[in-house]
Short mmCIF file of C-alpha atoms in Angstrom, two decimals:
data_model
loop_
_atom_site.label_atom_id
_atom_site.label_comp_id
_atom_site.label_asym_id
_atom_site.label_seq_id
_atom_site.Cartn_x
_atom_site.Cartn_y
_atom_site.Cartn_z
CA MET A 1 91.44 19.94 114.39
CA GLN A 2 92.56 19.93 117.84
CA ALA A 3 95.79 21.24 119.16
CA ARG A 4 98.38 20.70 122.41
CA ALA A 5 99.85 23.79 122.56
CA ILE A 6 101.87 26.22 124.79
CA VAL A 7 99.56 28.67 126.45
CA LEU A 8 100.63 31.37 129.13
CA HIS A 9 97.22 32.48 130.22
CA GLU A 10 98.56 35.60 132.63
CA PRO A 11 101.82 36.05 132.94
CA GLU A 12 104.57 33.22 134.50
CA ARG A 13 100.78 31.25 134.13
CA ILE A 14 101.90 28.92 131.82
CA ALA A 15 100.28 25.11 130.73
CA LEU A 16 100.16 23.19 128.08
CA ASP A 17 96.22 22.99 126.88
CA THR A 18 94.76 21.11 124.47
CA LEU A 19 92.44 24.08 122.28
CA ALA A 20 90.66 23.84 118.47
CA LEU A 21 92.59 24.92 115.44
CA ASP A 22 91.28 26.88 112.41
CA ALA A 23 90.13 25.05 108.97
CA PRO A 24 93.39 24.88 106.71
CA GLY A 25 92.37 26.32 103.80
CA PRO A 26 93.08 26.05 100.40
CA ALA A 27 96.32 28.00 100.76
CA ASP A 28 97.29 26.80 104.19
CA ALA A 29 99.22 23.75 105.27
CA VAL A 30 99.19 22.14 108.29
CA VAL A 31 102.35 21.01 110.12
CA ALA A 32 103.45 18.09 113.60
CA VAL A 33 105.15 20.00 115.40
CA ARG A 34 108.55 17.95 116.26
CA TRP A 35 110.64 20.66 118.16
CA SER A 36 110.12 24.03 118.94
CA GLY A 37 112.38 27.36 120.58
CA ILE A 38 112.07 30.08 123.46
CA SER A 39 113.23 32.50 123.30
CA THR A 40 115.11 34.72 125.71
CA GLY A 41 114.03 37.94 124.45
CA THR A 42 111.19 38.64 123.70
CA GLU A 43 108.97 35.30 124.31
CA ARG A 44 110.87 36.30 128.42
CA LEU A 45 108.92 39.53 128.90
CA LEU A 46 105.52 38.37 127.77
CA TRP A 47 106.44 35.71 130.16
CA SER A 48 106.91 38.24 133.36
CA GLY A 49 104.90 40.72 131.73
CA ARG A 50 106.85 42.59 131.33
CA MET A 51 106.15 43.18 127.57
CA PRO A 52 106.29 46.51 125.77
CA MET A 53 102.40 47.38 124.17
CA PHE A 54 102.90 45.75 121.43
CA PRO A 55 100.18 44.69 118.12
CA GLY A 56 97.90 41.25 118.66
CA MET A 57 98.92 41.87 123.08
CA GLY A 58 96.46 40.17 125.68
CA TYR A 59 96.57 37.16 127.08
CA PRO A 60 96.06 34.04 126.75
CA LEU A 61 99.05 33.41 124.66
CA VAL A 62 100.37 31.04 122.29
CA PRO A 63 104.04 32.03 122.33
CA GLY A 64 106.95 30.95 120.09
CA TYR A 65 108.35 32.19 116.34
CA GLU A 66 111.11 29.20 116.30
CA SER A 67 109.07 26.30 115.21
CA VAL A 68 110.49 22.51 112.90
CA GLY A 69 107.92 19.98 111.99
CA THR A 70 107.08 17.86 108.95
CA VAL A 71 103.73 18.73 106.71
CA ILE A 72 100.19 16.28 107.17
CA GLU A 73 97.54 18.26 104.96
CA ALA A 74 98.74 20.47 102.18
CA GLY A 75 96.09 22.83 100.24
CA ALA A 76 96.07 22.02 96.24
CA GLU A 77 97.76 26.35 96.98
CA SER A 78 99.93 26.32 99.27
CA GLY A 79 102.81 25.76 97.73
CA VAL A 80 104.49 22.41 99.96
CA ALA A 81 103.90 18.43 99.96
CA VAL A 82 103.55 16.25 102.23
CA GLY A 83 106.35 14.98 104.12
CA GLN A 84 107.47 18.17 103.50
CA THR A 85 109.99 18.72 106.36
CA VAL A 86 109.72 22.76 107.52
CA PHE A 87 110.22 25.93 109.55
CA VAL A 88 107.25 28.27 111.27
CA PRO A 89 107.61 31.31 111.92
CA GLY A 90 105.11 31.50 114.46
CA ALA A 91 101.18 31.22 113.79
CA ARG A 92 97.02 32.66 114.50
CA CYS A 93 95.59 29.82 114.25
CA PHE A 94 94.02 28.53 117.63
CA GLY A 95 90.97 30.81 117.25
CA PRO A 96 90.37 33.19 120.25
CA VAL A 97 93.15 32.18 121.64
CA ARG A 98 96.40 35.03 120.62
CA GLY A 99 99.03 33.70 118.78
CA LEU A 100 101.86 35.63 119.99
CA PHE A 101 103.71 34.60 118.69
CA GLY A 102 101.81 30.50 117.63
CA GLY A 103 104.39 27.91 117.43
CA ALA A 104 104.70 26.73 120.70
CA ALA A 105 102.17 24.12 119.39
CA SER A 106 102.18 20.32 118.70
CA HIS A 107 99.81 21.28 115.66
CA LEU A 108 99.74 24.32 113.23
CA VAL A 109 98.19 25.88 110.71
CA SER A 110 100.28 28.06 108.36
CA ALA A 111 100.07 29.62 104.72
CA GLY A 112 101.80 27.45 102.72
CA ALA A 113 103.72 31.02 101.31
CA ARG A 114 105.40 31.51 105.21
CA LEU A 115 106.97 27.98 105.30
CA VAL A 116 110.60 27.27 104.72
CA PRO A 117 111.64 24.06 103.56
CA LEU A 118 114.21 22.39 105.68
CA ASP A 119 117.34 20.30 105.06
CA PRO A 120 115.66 17.43 107.51
CA SER A 121 118.79 16.39 109.05
CA LEU A 122 119.36 20.20 110.25
CA SER A 123 116.78 18.03 112.58
CA GLU A 124 116.43 20.36 116.06
CA ARG A 125 118.88 23.04 114.59
CA GLY A 126 116.42 24.41 112.44
CA ILE A 127 114.33 26.52 115.11
CA LEU A 128 117.54 28.40 115.07
CA PHE A 129 116.33 30.72 111.57
CA ALA A 130 114.65 32.63 113.36
CA LEU A 131 117.82 34.11 115.16
CA ALA A 132 120.25 33.53 112.40
CA ALA A 133 117.33 36.04 109.92
CA THR A 134 117.14 38.73 112.81
CA ALA A 135 121.47 38.72 113.25
CA GLN A 136 121.60 38.94 108.95
CA HIS A 137 118.57 42.04 109.94
CA ALA A 138 120.52 43.35 111.94
CA LEU A 139 123.80 43.39 110.18
CA GLY A 140 122.42 44.53 106.64
CA ALA A 141 125.36 45.43 104.05
CA ALA A 142 128.58 44.37 104.49
CA GLN A 143 130.68 47.56 106.47
CA SER A 144 133.87 48.37 106.48
CA GLY A 145 135.84 48.81 109.90
CA PRO A 146 136.31 47.07 112.76
CA SER A 147 132.86 45.72 114.27
CA LEU A 148 131.31 45.12 117.98
CA ILE A 149 129.07 42.55 118.81
CA VAL A 150 127.39 42.93 122.64
CA GLY A 151 126.12 39.85 124.20
CA HIS A 152 127.33 36.03 123.46
CA GLY A 153 123.74 34.50 123.73
CA VAL A 154 122.35 32.60 120.96
CA LEU A 155 122.08 36.07 118.32
CA GLY A 156 125.73 37.25 119.82
CA ARG A 157 126.77 33.90 118.63
CA LEU A 158 125.12 33.97 114.89
CA LEU A 159 126.33 37.93 114.28
CA ALA A 160 129.66 36.95 115.00
CA ARG A 161 129.53 33.93 112.79
CA LEU A 162 127.71 35.76 110.28
CA THR A 163 130.16 38.02 110.41
CA VAL A 164 132.82 35.86 110.86
CA ALA A 165 131.42 34.70 106.95
CA ALA A 166 131.03 38.07 105.87
CA GLY A 167 135.38 38.19 106.44
CA GLY A 168 134.99 40.39 108.84
CA THR A 169 137.04 39.57 112.26
CA PRO A 170 134.28 40.90 115.44
CA VAL A 171 135.36 41.35 119.11
CA VAL A 172 131.78 40.49 121.25
CA TRP A 173 131.73 41.59 125.09
CA GLU A 174 130.45 39.52 127.53
CA THR A 175 130.84 40.13 131.74
CA ASN A 176 129.77 36.36 132.96
CA PRO A 177 132.03 33.86 131.96
CA ILE A 178 129.82 31.46 131.51
CA ARG A 179 129.05 32.95 128.44
CA ALA A 180 132.53 33.44 127.08
CA GLU A 181 133.11 30.07 125.84
CA GLY A 182 132.52 28.69 123.00
CA ALA A 183 133.52 31.99 120.20
CA ASP A 184 134.99 29.90 116.52
CA GLY A 185 137.16 32.98 114.87
CA TYR A 186 136.17 36.09 116.83
CA ALA A 187 137.62 37.13 120.57
CA VAL A 188 135.10 37.52 123.39
CA LEU A 189 136.43 40.05 125.38
CA HIS A 190 135.37 41.37 128.94
CA PRO A 191 134.55 45.26 128.71
CA ASN A 192 137.33 46.27 130.90
CA ALA A 193 140.05 43.84 129.06
CA ASP A 194 139.20 45.88 125.77
CA ALA A 195 140.88 49.38 125.48
CA ARG A 196 139.09 49.96 121.39
CA ARG A 197 137.59 53.50 121.56
CA ASP A 198 137.33 53.42 117.24
CA TYR A 199 135.21 51.72 116.05
CA ALA A 200 133.37 51.53 113.17
CA THR A 201 129.87 49.97 113.65
CA ILE A 202 128.78 48.67 117.49
CA THR A 203 126.10 45.68 117.49
CA ASP A 204 123.91 45.01 120.35
CA ALA A 205 122.66 41.88 121.20
CA SER A 206 122.20 43.22 124.87
CA GLY A 207 119.01 44.29 125.06
CA ASP A 208 120.08 46.90 127.63
CA ALA A 209 118.43 49.82 128.14
CA SER A 210 121.31 51.37 129.97
CA LEU A 211 124.60 50.47 127.74
CA LEU A 212 124.01 53.46 124.97
CA ASP A 213 126.54 55.72 126.80
CA THR A 214 129.01 53.34 127.24
CA LEU A 215 128.71 52.21 123.42
CA MET A 216 129.26 55.57 122.07
CA GLY A 217 132.00 56.34 124.77
CA ARG A 218 133.64 53.21 122.20
CA LEU A 219 132.61 54.52 118.12
CA GLY A 220 134.78 55.76 116.04
CA PHE A 221 133.96 59.19 113.97
CA GLY A 222 130.81 58.28 111.32
CA GLY A 223 130.27 54.97 113.45
CA GLU A 224 126.79 52.98 113.56
CA ILE A 225 124.84 51.95 116.34
CA VAL A 226 122.56 49.09 115.89
CA LEU A 227 120.01 47.96 118.10
CA ALA A 228 119.10 44.82 117.23
CA GLY A 229 118.11 43.46 121.32
CA PHE A 230 114.23 43.87 122.14
CA TYR A 231 114.38 46.52 125.00
CA GLU A 232 111.46 46.61 128.12
CA ALA A 233 112.32 50.34 129.52
CA PRO A 234 113.48 53.41 127.42
CA LEU A 235 116.47 54.59 125.70
CA ALA A 236 118.07 57.53 126.30
CA PHE A 237 121.78 59.13 125.31
CA THR A 238 123.95 62.34 126.29
CA PHE A 239 124.11 64.51 122.79
CA PRO A 240 127.71 66.07 123.27
CA PRO A 241 129.39 62.50 122.51
CA ALA A 242 127.17 61.20 119.69
CA PHE A 243 127.38 64.63 118.47
CA LEU A 244 130.95 64.77 118.43
CA ARG A 245 131.06 61.41 116.56
CA GLU A 246 128.79 62.41 114.33
CA ALA A 247 127.05 59.43 115.58
CA ARG A 248 123.89 57.22 114.08
CA ILE A 249 121.51 55.12 115.54
CA ARG A 250 120.23 52.28 114.10
CA VAL A 251 116.61 49.93 115.27
CA ALA A 252 116.85 46.36 113.73
CA ALA A 253 113.05 45.09 113.32
CA GLN A 254 111.76 41.91 112.82
CA TRP A 255 113.41 40.09 109.10
CA LYS A 256 112.67 40.12 106.11
CA PRO A 257 112.03 37.16 103.68
CA GLU A 258 115.74 37.61 101.74
CA ASP A 259 116.86 37.26 105.14
CA LEU A 260 114.99 34.03 105.83
CA ALA A 261 116.96 32.99 102.32
CA THR A 262 120.32 34.30 103.30
CA VAL A 263 119.93 32.40 106.52
CA ALA A 264 119.65 28.90 103.96
CA ALA A 265 121.55 29.71 101.38
CA LEU A 266 124.84 30.13 103.87
CA THR A 267 123.99 27.09 105.97
CA ALA A 268 123.46 24.58 103.00
CA SER A 269 126.78 25.72 102.08
CA GLY A 270 128.68 25.43 104.88
CA ARG A 271 129.36 28.87 106.10
CA LEU A 272 127.24 29.25 108.41
CA SER A 273 127.16 26.53 111.18
CA LEU A 274 123.99 26.71 113.59
CA ASP A 275 125.90 23.01 115.93
CA GLY A 276 126.44 24.06 120.16
CA LEU A 277 123.76 26.47 120.49
CA VAL A 278 121.38 24.83 121.40
CA THR A 279 122.20 23.81 124.50
CA HIS A 280 119.13 22.25 126.50
CA ARG A 281 116.13 20.39 125.79
CA GLN A 282 112.69 18.98 127.69
CA PRO A 283 109.23 17.52 126.39
CA ALA A 284 106.86 20.05 126.09
CA ALA A 285 104.54 18.21 129.37
CA ASN A 286 107.57 19.95 131.07
CA ALA A 287 107.15 23.13 129.88
CA ALA A 288 106.62 25.19 133.10
CA GLU A 289 109.89 23.68 133.64
CA ALA A 290 111.82 24.98 130.77
CA TYR A 291 110.60 28.15 130.76
CA ARG A 292 111.86 28.86 134.36
CA THR A 293 115.90 27.74 132.88
CA ALA A 294 115.47 28.96 129.73
CA PHE A 295 114.46 32.60 131.98
CA GLY A 296 117.70 32.10 134.92
CA GLU A 297 120.40 29.38 134.07
CA PRO A 298 123.29 31.15 132.60
CA ALA A 299 124.96 28.43 131.09
CA CYS A 300 120.84 28.44 128.86
CA LEU A 301 121.38 29.76 124.81
CA LYS A 302 118.93 27.78 123.64
CA MET A 303 116.11 25.47 125.47
CA ILE A 304 114.53 23.62 122.87
CA LEU A 305 110.92 21.55 123.91
CA ASP A 306 111.03 18.21 122.23
CA TRP A 307 106.82 17.91 120.99
CA SER A 308 107.01 14.51 120.10
CA ALA A 309 105.50 13.13 123.14
CA ALA A 310 102.25 15.45 122.88
#
């Protein structure tokens, strides 16, 4: 079996190629992908060649970990059924071509245990499950006290929506006026307009490695800074302010299956909305243009590729 796939042959050289798929086993399923999302965090670093050393790094590679499609083959031990709509968090099924993270293709072979059944009515919004689970993992256990979220992109908005769903009232910082709009149940401020310096939790979704000292100055005693972005530059901070606040710094790594399950339940119950976050769409054949727009247009929150004609 073959698939059409986005292949990064080297930094800033992208193509839609035909690749052979690994043969599925009894615990695997074959998924016909309808939509896949473009990540402005890890994929931007892969595309630009600035990705820090990471397991599986190297070119050529198939990017993407935000795919939604339909099961067209299901192994006897896969646990899924033909016809199911599923979310696919990436795959490694392209033989010698690396899958990092391997979801941007017309067809995927994946272990059935990795697939998440979706309500078909979610349609393209289902690609947001990965970022929503990332946000849920970053928030962790509910915390009392005022909370600040830095950045009002898709991840920042999901962090804010999940905080509101948990009963909180976060403040979000955003310096780009184009991205400051779209809040529902929380305030979005320019940092200069926020005088508060007693936040119990500050969650950074910007990926800006230079912000730690600024954020430390806004933290209350015993507060926590959560690093929810992906940082290409080394992180550093001035020690005395952190010492005086007895500050904690937590790195939020990759989401866990329980985070995905929580997000699925919140979405199904209506407590978490995924509306208004997908702003741009392109056919997969226009991938090169789609990637440039996703990484260069401030109004683009989430770009998705449509594989229906691939």
